[in-house]
Coordinates of C-alpha atoms in Angstrom, one line a residue:
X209 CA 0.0 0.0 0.0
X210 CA 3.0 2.5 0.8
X211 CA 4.5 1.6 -2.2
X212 CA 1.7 2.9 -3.8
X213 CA 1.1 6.0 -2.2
X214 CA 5.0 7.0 -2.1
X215 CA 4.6 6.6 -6.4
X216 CA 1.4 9.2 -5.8
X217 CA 3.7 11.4 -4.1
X218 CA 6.4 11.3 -7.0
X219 CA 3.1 11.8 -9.7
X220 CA 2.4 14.5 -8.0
X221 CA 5.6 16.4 -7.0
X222 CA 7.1 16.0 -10.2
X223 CA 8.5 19.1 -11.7
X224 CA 8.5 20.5 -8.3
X225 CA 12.0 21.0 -6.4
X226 CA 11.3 22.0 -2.8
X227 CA 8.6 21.2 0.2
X228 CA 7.6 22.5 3.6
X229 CA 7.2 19.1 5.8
X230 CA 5.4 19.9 9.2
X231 CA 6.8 17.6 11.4
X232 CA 5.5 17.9 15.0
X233 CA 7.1 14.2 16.1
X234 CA 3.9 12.2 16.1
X235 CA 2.8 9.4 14.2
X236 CA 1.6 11.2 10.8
X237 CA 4.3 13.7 10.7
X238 CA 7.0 11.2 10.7
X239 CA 5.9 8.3 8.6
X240 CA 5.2 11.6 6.4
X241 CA 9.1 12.6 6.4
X242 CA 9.6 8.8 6.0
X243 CA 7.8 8.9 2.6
X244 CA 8.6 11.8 1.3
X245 CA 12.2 10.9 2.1
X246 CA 11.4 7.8 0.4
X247 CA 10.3 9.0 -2.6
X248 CA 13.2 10.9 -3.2
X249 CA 12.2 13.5 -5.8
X250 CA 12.4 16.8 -4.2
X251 CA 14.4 18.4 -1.6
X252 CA 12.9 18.1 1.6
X253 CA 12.1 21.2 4.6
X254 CA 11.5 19.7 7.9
X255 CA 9.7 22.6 10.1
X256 CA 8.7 21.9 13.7
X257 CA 6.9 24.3 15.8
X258 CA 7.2 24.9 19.2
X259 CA 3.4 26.1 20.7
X260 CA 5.2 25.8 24.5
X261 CA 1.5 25.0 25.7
X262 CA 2.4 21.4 27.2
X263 CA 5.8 22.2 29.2
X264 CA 8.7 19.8 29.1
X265 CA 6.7 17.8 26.7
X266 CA 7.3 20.8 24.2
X267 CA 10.6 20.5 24.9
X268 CA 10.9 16.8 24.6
X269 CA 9.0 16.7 21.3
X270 CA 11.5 19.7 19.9
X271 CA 14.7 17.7 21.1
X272 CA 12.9 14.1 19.7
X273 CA 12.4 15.7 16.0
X274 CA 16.3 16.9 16.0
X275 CA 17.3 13.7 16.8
X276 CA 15.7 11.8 14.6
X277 CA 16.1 14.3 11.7
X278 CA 20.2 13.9 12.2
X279 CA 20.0 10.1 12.7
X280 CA 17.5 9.4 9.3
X281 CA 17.4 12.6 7.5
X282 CA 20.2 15.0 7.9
X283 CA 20.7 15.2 3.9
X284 CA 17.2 17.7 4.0
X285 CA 17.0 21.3 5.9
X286 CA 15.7 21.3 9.6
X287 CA 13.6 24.6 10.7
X288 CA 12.3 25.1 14.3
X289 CA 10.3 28.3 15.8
X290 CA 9.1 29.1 19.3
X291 CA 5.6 30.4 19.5
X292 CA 4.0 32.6 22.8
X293 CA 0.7 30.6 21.9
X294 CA -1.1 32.2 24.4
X295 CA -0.4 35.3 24.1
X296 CA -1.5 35.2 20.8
X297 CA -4.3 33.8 21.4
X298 CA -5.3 36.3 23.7
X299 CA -4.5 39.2 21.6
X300 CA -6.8 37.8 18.8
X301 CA -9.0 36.9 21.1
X302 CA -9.3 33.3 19.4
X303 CA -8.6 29.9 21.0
X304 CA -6.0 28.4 21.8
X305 CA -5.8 25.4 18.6
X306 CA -7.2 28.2 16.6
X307 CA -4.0 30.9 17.5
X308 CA -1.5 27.4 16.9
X309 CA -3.0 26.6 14.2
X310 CA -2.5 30.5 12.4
X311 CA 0.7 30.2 13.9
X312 CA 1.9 27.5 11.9
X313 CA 0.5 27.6 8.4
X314 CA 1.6 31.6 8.7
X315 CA 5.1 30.1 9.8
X316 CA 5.2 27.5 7.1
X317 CA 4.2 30.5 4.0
X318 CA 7.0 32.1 5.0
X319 CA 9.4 29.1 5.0
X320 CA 8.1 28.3 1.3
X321 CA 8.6 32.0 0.6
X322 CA 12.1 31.7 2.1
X323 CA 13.2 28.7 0.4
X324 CA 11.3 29.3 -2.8
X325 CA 9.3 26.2 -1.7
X326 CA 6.3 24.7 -4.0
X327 CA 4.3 23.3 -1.4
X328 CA 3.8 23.1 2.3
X329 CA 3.1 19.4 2.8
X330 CA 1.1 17.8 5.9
X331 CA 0.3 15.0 7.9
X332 CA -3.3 15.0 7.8
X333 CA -4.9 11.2 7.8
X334 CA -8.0 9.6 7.1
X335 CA -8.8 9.7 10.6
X336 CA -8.8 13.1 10.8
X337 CA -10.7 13.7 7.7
X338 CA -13.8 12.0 9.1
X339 CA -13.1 13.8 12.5
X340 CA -13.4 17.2 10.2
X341 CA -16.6 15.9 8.8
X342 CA -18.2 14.9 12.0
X343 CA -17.1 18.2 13.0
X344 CA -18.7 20.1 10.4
X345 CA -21.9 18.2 10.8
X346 CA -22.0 19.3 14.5
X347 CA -21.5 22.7 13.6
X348 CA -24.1 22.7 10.9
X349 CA -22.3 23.4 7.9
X350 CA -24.0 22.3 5.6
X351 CA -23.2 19.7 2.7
X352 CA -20.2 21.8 1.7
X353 CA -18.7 21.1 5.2
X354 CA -19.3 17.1 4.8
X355 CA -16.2 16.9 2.3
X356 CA -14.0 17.5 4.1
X357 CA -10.1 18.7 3.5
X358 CA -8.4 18.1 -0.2
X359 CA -5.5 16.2 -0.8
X360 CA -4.3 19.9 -2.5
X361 CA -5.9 22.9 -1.5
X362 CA -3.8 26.0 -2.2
X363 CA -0.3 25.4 -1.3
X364 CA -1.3 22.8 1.3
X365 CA -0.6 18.9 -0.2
X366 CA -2.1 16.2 1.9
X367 CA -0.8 12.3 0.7
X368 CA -2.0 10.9 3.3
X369 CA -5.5 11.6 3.8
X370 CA -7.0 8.4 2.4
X371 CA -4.7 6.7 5.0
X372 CA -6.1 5.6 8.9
X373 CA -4.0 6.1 12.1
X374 CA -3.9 2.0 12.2
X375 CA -2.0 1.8 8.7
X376 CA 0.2 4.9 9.9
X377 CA 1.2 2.8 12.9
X378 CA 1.6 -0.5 11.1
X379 CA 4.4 1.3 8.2
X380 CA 6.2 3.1 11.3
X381 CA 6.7 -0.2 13.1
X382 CA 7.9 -1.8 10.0
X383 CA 10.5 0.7 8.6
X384 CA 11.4 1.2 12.6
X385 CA 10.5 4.9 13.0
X386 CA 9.7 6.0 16.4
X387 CA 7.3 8.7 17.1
X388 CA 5.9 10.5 20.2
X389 CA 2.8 11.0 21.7
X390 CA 0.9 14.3 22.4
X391 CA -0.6 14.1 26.2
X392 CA -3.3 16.2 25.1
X393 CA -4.8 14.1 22.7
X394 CA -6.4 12.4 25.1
X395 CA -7.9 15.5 26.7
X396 CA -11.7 15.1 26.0
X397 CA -12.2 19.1 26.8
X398 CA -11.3 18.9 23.1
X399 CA -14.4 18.2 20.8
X400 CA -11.9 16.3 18.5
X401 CA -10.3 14.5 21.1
X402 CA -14.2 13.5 22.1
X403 CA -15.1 12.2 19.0
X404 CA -12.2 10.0 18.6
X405 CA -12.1 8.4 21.5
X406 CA -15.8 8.1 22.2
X407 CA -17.9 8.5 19.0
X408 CA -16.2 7.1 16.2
X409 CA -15.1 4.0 18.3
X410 CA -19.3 3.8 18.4
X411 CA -19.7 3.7 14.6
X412 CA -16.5 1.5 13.8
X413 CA -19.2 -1.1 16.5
X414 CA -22.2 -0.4 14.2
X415 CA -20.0 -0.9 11.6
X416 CA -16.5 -2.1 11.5
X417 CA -16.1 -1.5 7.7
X418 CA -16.5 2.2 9.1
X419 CA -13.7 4.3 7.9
X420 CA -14.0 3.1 4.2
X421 CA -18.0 3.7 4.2
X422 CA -17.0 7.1 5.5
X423 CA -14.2 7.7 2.6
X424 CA -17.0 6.3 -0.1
X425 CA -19.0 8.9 1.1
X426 CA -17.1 11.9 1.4
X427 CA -15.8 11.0 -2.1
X428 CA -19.6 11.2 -3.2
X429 CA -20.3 14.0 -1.3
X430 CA -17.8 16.2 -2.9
X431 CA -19.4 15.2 -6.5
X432 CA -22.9 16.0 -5.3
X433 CA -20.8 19.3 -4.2
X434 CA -19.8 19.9 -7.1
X435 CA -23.1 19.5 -8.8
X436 CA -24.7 22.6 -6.8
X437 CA -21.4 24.9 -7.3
X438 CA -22.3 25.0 -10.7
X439 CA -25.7 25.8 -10.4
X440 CA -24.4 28.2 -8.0
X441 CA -22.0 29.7 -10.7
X442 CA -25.0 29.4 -13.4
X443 CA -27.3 32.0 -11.1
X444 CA -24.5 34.1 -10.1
X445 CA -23.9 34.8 -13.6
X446 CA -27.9 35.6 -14.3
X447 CA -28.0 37.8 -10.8
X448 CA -24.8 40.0 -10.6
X449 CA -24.7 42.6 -12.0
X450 CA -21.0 42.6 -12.3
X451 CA -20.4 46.6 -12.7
X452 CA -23.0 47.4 -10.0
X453 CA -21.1 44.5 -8.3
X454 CA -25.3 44.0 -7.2
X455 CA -27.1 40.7 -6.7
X456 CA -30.9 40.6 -8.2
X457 CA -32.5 38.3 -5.5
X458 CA -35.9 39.3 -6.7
X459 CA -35.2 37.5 -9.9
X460 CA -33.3 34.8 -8.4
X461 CA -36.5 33.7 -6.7
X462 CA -38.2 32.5 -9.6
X463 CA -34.7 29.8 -10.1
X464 CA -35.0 26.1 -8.8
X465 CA -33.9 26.0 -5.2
X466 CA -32.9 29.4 -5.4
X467 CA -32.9 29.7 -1.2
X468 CA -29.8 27.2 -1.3
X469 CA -27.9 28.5 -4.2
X470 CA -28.0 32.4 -2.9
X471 CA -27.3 30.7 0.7
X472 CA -23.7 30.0 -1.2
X473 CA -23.7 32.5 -3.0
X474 CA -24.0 35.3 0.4
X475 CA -21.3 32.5 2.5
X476 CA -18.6 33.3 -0.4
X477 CA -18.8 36.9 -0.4
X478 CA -18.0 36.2 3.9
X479 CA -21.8 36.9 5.1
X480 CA -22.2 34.7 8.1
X481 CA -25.4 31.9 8.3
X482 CA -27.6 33.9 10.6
X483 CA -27.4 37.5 8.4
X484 CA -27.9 35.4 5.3
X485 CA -31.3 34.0 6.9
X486 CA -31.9 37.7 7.7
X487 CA -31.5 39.1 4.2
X488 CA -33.6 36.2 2.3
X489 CA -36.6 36.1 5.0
X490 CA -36.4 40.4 4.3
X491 CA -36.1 40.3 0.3
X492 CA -39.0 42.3 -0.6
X493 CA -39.0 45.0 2.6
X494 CA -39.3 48.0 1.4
X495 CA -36.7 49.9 3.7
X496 CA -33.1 49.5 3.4
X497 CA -31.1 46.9 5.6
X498 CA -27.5 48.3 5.8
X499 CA -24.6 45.5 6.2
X500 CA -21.5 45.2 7.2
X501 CA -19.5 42.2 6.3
X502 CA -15.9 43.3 6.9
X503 CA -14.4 46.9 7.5
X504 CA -13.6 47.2 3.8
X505 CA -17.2 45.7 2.4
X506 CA -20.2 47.1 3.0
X507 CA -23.8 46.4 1.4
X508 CA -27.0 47.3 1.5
X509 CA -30.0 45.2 0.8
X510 CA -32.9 47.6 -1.2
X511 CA -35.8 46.8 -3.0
X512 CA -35.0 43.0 -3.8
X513 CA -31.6 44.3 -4.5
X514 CA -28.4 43.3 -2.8
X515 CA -25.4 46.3 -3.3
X516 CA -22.1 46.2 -2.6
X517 CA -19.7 49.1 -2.2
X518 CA -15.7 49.1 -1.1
X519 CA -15.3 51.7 1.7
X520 CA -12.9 54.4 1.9
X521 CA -11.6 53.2 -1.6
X522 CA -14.2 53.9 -4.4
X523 CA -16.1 56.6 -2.4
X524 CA -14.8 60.1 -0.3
X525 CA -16.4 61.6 2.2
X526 CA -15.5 65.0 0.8
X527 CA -16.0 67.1 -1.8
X528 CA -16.2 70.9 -2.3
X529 CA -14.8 73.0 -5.3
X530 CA -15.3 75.6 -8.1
X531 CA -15.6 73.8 -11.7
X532 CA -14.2 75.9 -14.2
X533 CA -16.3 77.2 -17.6
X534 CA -14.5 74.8 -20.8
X535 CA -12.5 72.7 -18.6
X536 CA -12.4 69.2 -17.4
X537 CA -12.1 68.5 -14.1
X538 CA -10.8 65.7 -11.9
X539 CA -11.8 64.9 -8.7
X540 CA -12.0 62.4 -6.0
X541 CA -15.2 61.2 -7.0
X542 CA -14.6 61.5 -11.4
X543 CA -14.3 63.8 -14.1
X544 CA -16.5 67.0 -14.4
X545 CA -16.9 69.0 -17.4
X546 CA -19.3 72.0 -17.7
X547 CA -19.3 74.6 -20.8
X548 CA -20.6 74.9 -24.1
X549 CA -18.8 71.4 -25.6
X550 CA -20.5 68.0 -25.8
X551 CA -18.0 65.7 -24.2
X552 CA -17.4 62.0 -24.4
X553 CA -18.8 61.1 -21.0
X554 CA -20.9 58.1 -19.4
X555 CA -23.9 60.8 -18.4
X556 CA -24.7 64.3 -19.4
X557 CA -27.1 67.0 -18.8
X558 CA -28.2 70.3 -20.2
X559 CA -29.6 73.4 -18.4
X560 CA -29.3 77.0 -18.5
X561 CA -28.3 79.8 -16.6
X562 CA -29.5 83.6 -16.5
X563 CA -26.2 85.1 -16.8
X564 CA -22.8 84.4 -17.6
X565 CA -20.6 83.2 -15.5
X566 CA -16.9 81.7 -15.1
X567 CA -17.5 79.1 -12.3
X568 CA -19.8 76.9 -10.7
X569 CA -19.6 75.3 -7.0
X570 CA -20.0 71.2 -7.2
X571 CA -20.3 69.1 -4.0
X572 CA -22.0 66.0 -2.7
X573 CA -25.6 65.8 -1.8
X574 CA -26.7 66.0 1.8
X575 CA -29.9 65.5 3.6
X576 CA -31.0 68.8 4.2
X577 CA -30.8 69.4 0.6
X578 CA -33.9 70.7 -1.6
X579 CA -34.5 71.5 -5.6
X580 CA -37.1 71.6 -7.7
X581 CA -37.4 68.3 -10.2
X582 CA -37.8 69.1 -13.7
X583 CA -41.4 69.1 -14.3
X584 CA -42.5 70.1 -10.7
X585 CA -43.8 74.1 -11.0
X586 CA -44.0 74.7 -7.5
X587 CA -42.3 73.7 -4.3
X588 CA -39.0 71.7 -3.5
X589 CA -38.4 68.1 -2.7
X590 CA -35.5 67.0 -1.0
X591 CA -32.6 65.4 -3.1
X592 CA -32.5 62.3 -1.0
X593 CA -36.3 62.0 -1.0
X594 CA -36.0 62.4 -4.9
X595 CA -32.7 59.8 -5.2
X596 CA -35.0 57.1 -3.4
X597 CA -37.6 57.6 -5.6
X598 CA -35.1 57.2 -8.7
X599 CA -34.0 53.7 -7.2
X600 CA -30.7 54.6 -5.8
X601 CA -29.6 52.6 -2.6
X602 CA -29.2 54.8 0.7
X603 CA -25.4 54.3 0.7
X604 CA -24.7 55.9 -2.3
X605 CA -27.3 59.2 -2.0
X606 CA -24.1 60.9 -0.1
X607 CA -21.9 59.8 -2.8
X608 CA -24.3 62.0 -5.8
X609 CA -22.7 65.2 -6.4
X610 CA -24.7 68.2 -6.7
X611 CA -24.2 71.4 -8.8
X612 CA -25.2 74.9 -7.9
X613 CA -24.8 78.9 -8.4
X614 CA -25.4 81.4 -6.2
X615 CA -26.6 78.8 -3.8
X616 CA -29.3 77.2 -5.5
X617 CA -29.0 73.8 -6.6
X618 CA -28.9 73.9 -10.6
X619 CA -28.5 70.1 -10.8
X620 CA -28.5 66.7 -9.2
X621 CA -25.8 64.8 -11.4
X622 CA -26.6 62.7 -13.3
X623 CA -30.5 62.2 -12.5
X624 CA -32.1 65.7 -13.2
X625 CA -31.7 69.2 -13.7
X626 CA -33.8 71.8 -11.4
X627 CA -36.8 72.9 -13.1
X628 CA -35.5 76.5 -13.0
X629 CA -33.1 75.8 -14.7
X630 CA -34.1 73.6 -17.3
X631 CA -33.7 74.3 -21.3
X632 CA -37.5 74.8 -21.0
X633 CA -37.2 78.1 -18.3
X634 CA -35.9 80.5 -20.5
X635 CA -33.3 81.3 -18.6
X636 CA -30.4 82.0 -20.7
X637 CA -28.0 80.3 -22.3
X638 CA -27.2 76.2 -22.9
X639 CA -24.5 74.5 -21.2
X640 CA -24.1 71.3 -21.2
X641 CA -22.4 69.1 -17.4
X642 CA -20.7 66.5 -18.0
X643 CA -19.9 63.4 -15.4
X644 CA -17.4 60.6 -15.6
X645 CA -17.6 58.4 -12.3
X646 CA -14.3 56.8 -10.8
X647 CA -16.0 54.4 -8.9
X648 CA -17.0 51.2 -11.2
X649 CA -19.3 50.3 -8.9
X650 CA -21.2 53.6 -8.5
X651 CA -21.1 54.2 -12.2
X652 CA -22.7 50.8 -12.2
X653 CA -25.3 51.8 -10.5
X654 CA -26.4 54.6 -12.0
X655 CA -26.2 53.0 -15.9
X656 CA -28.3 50.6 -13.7
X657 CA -30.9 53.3 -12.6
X658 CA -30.5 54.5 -16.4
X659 CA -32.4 51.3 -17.8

């Protein structure tokens, strides 16, 4: 069977010319190093990690791995760190495995970066893959969670992961490896630990051929996986509107299990389960529902309409300035031109003005702001009252510039002029406002609003 699985390795590693091994001294790790060694077809990075989180163990595990890498495998690299586990943890505010677990793979990118390494390579086994799954199940993930780790994911290889703990043991004792053992691992405070010593040793009664039913079944949950992410990918492609970077869940409704397939579609873009029940049980309110999925991501559900807009990167917070007659202006939020020229321009309006004049004052919108609509004879609305009406989402109304002279606003770019100063007034002469958006996404928007 080894045999096998060290000519998988070689299939798989060739053309490359360096790994990352983990090698933490137990079982896995070092019947790992013993077939990668074996294989003999790249050169070889041994990097053990010291958490310090079980005392002289720790210590004995660190001094075991250098021993044994100078008695079997001294012709490959040897790499060993000391972590303050805990007081990352702490300043994370994460647990414990969590903080050793960032630790290491952070540890191991920069030890591929260092040595211009392919791939980090671990010890994961079949045991632990249906430990994930279990896991998962516990935690409700869903079907996605029930497939567990890849053999290759990223930079992360896995060759051992269709291999149990009992057919790691039995190669170690026949190629004479030694290993150590981690105390903790019989710690039951540990959900994992829990499930291997009291639940799976329950189905492996039920059923002894347990561990391959398991494997079978992952395998055919990952195709039944792969099934849905393409109908996934098939209504994502129907839904967002990529320049608007918007999601249409009205007319994702009328798709075949459309729940599920936006359910996957919201956990991609990093919305957590309970928001995502939130936004589909609220589709159709009429209100907007402002979200916040990260400090750089923000979105807003309106109208059946799911926006997203990048924060302090697309959009400023201030604008004030005089635009000046014939020349194009650049700003934070785009390109302004107003004069007598027609200009090459995603959206342009026409007004007049009852006398000359050399500048005009732009800025963005605010709440307190009123005009007159063309159209509307008498009164004012306010903008914002005016941009909800036209469709526009809440979080971008403060983002809508707003031209005026001598105070008054002349237009709301690029939705409407004031009625005072429309072509139809009589006013004076025609100029002509021109507006170029930097922000794809806002410029999305309105060409959105524009159809």
């Amino acid at each position: 069977m080894f045999d096998n699985i060290i000519q998988e390795i070689r299939q798989m590693l060739f053309g490359h010319d360096t790994v990352i091994v983990g090698l933490s001294g137990g079982a896995d790790s070092m019947a790992l190093m013993s077939l990668l060694s074996a294989a003999k077809c790249v050169k070889i990075v041994a990097a053990h990690c010291n958490f310090h989180l079980r005392g002289q163990e720790s210590d004995r595990d660190m001094a075991f791995v250098e021993k044994m890498m100078g008695q079997h495998w001294e012709e490959h690299d040897f790499e060993v760190k000391d972590f303050d586990t805990i007081a990352y943890s702490k300043s994370k505010a994460i647990s414990i495995e969590m903080a050793a677990r960032a630790l290491r793979y952070e540890w191991f990118e920069d030890l591929r970066q260092k040595y211009g390494a392919s791939l980090i390579v671990v010890g994961h086994h079949l045991n632990d893959q249906i430990e994930t799954v279990l896991l998962n199940l516990i935690r409700g993930t869903g079907g996605a969670g029930l497939t567990g780790m890849d053999v290759l994911s990223g930079n992360v290889y896995r060759p051992l992961l269709n291999v149990t703990r009992e057919q790691i043991l039995d190669y170690l004792h026949e190629v004479n490896i030694d290993f150590v053992i981690d105390s903790t691992n019989d710690d039951e405070a540990y959900r994992r630990n829990l499930l291997r010593s009291k639940v799976v040793p329950l189905f492996t009664q039920l059923n002894p051929n347990f561990y391959n039913r398991m494997s079978r079944s992952i395998d055919a949950f990952r195709s039944e996986q792969a099934l849905i992410e393409d109908q996934v990918q098939a209504l994502e492609k129907e839904v967002h509107d990529v320049k608007a970077d918007m999601l249409d869940l009205d007319k994702a409704e009328s798709y075949p299990h459309a729940r599920l397939l936006l359910f996957r579609i919201l956990q991609k873009r990093g919305f957590s389960s309970s928001v995502i029940d939130d936004i589909l049980l609220d589709v159709h309110r009429e209100s907007a529902i402002f979200l916040s999925v990260d400090k750089s991501l923000k979105s807003e559900l309106f109208r059946g309409k799911l926006f997203f807009a990048k924060n302090c990167g697309d959009i400023h917070t201030e604008l004030s300035l005089s635009l000046p007659f014939n020349v194009q202006t650049s700003t934070p939020i785009g390109s302004f031109y107003w004069g007598t020229e027609v200009k090459d321009s995603d959206f342009t309006l026409r007004f007049t003005l009852p006398k000359r004049t050399e500048t005009l004052q732009l800025r963005y919108a605010t709440p307190e702001d009123r005009f007159r609509p063309y159209g509307m004879k008498k009164g004012q609305k306010k903008v914002f009252t005016y941009l909800k009406e036209q469709g526009l989402p809440p979080m971008y109304r403060g983002c809508v510039p707003v031209l005026t002279f001598q105070g008054q606003i002349v237009a709301v770019m690029p939705f409407q002029v004031d009625d005072r100063f429309a072509l139809t007034s009589g006013a004076g002469d025609t100029y002509i406002l021109s507006f170029g958006p930097t922000s794809s996404s806002f410029s999305g928007v309105l060409e959105l609003l524009k159809r």
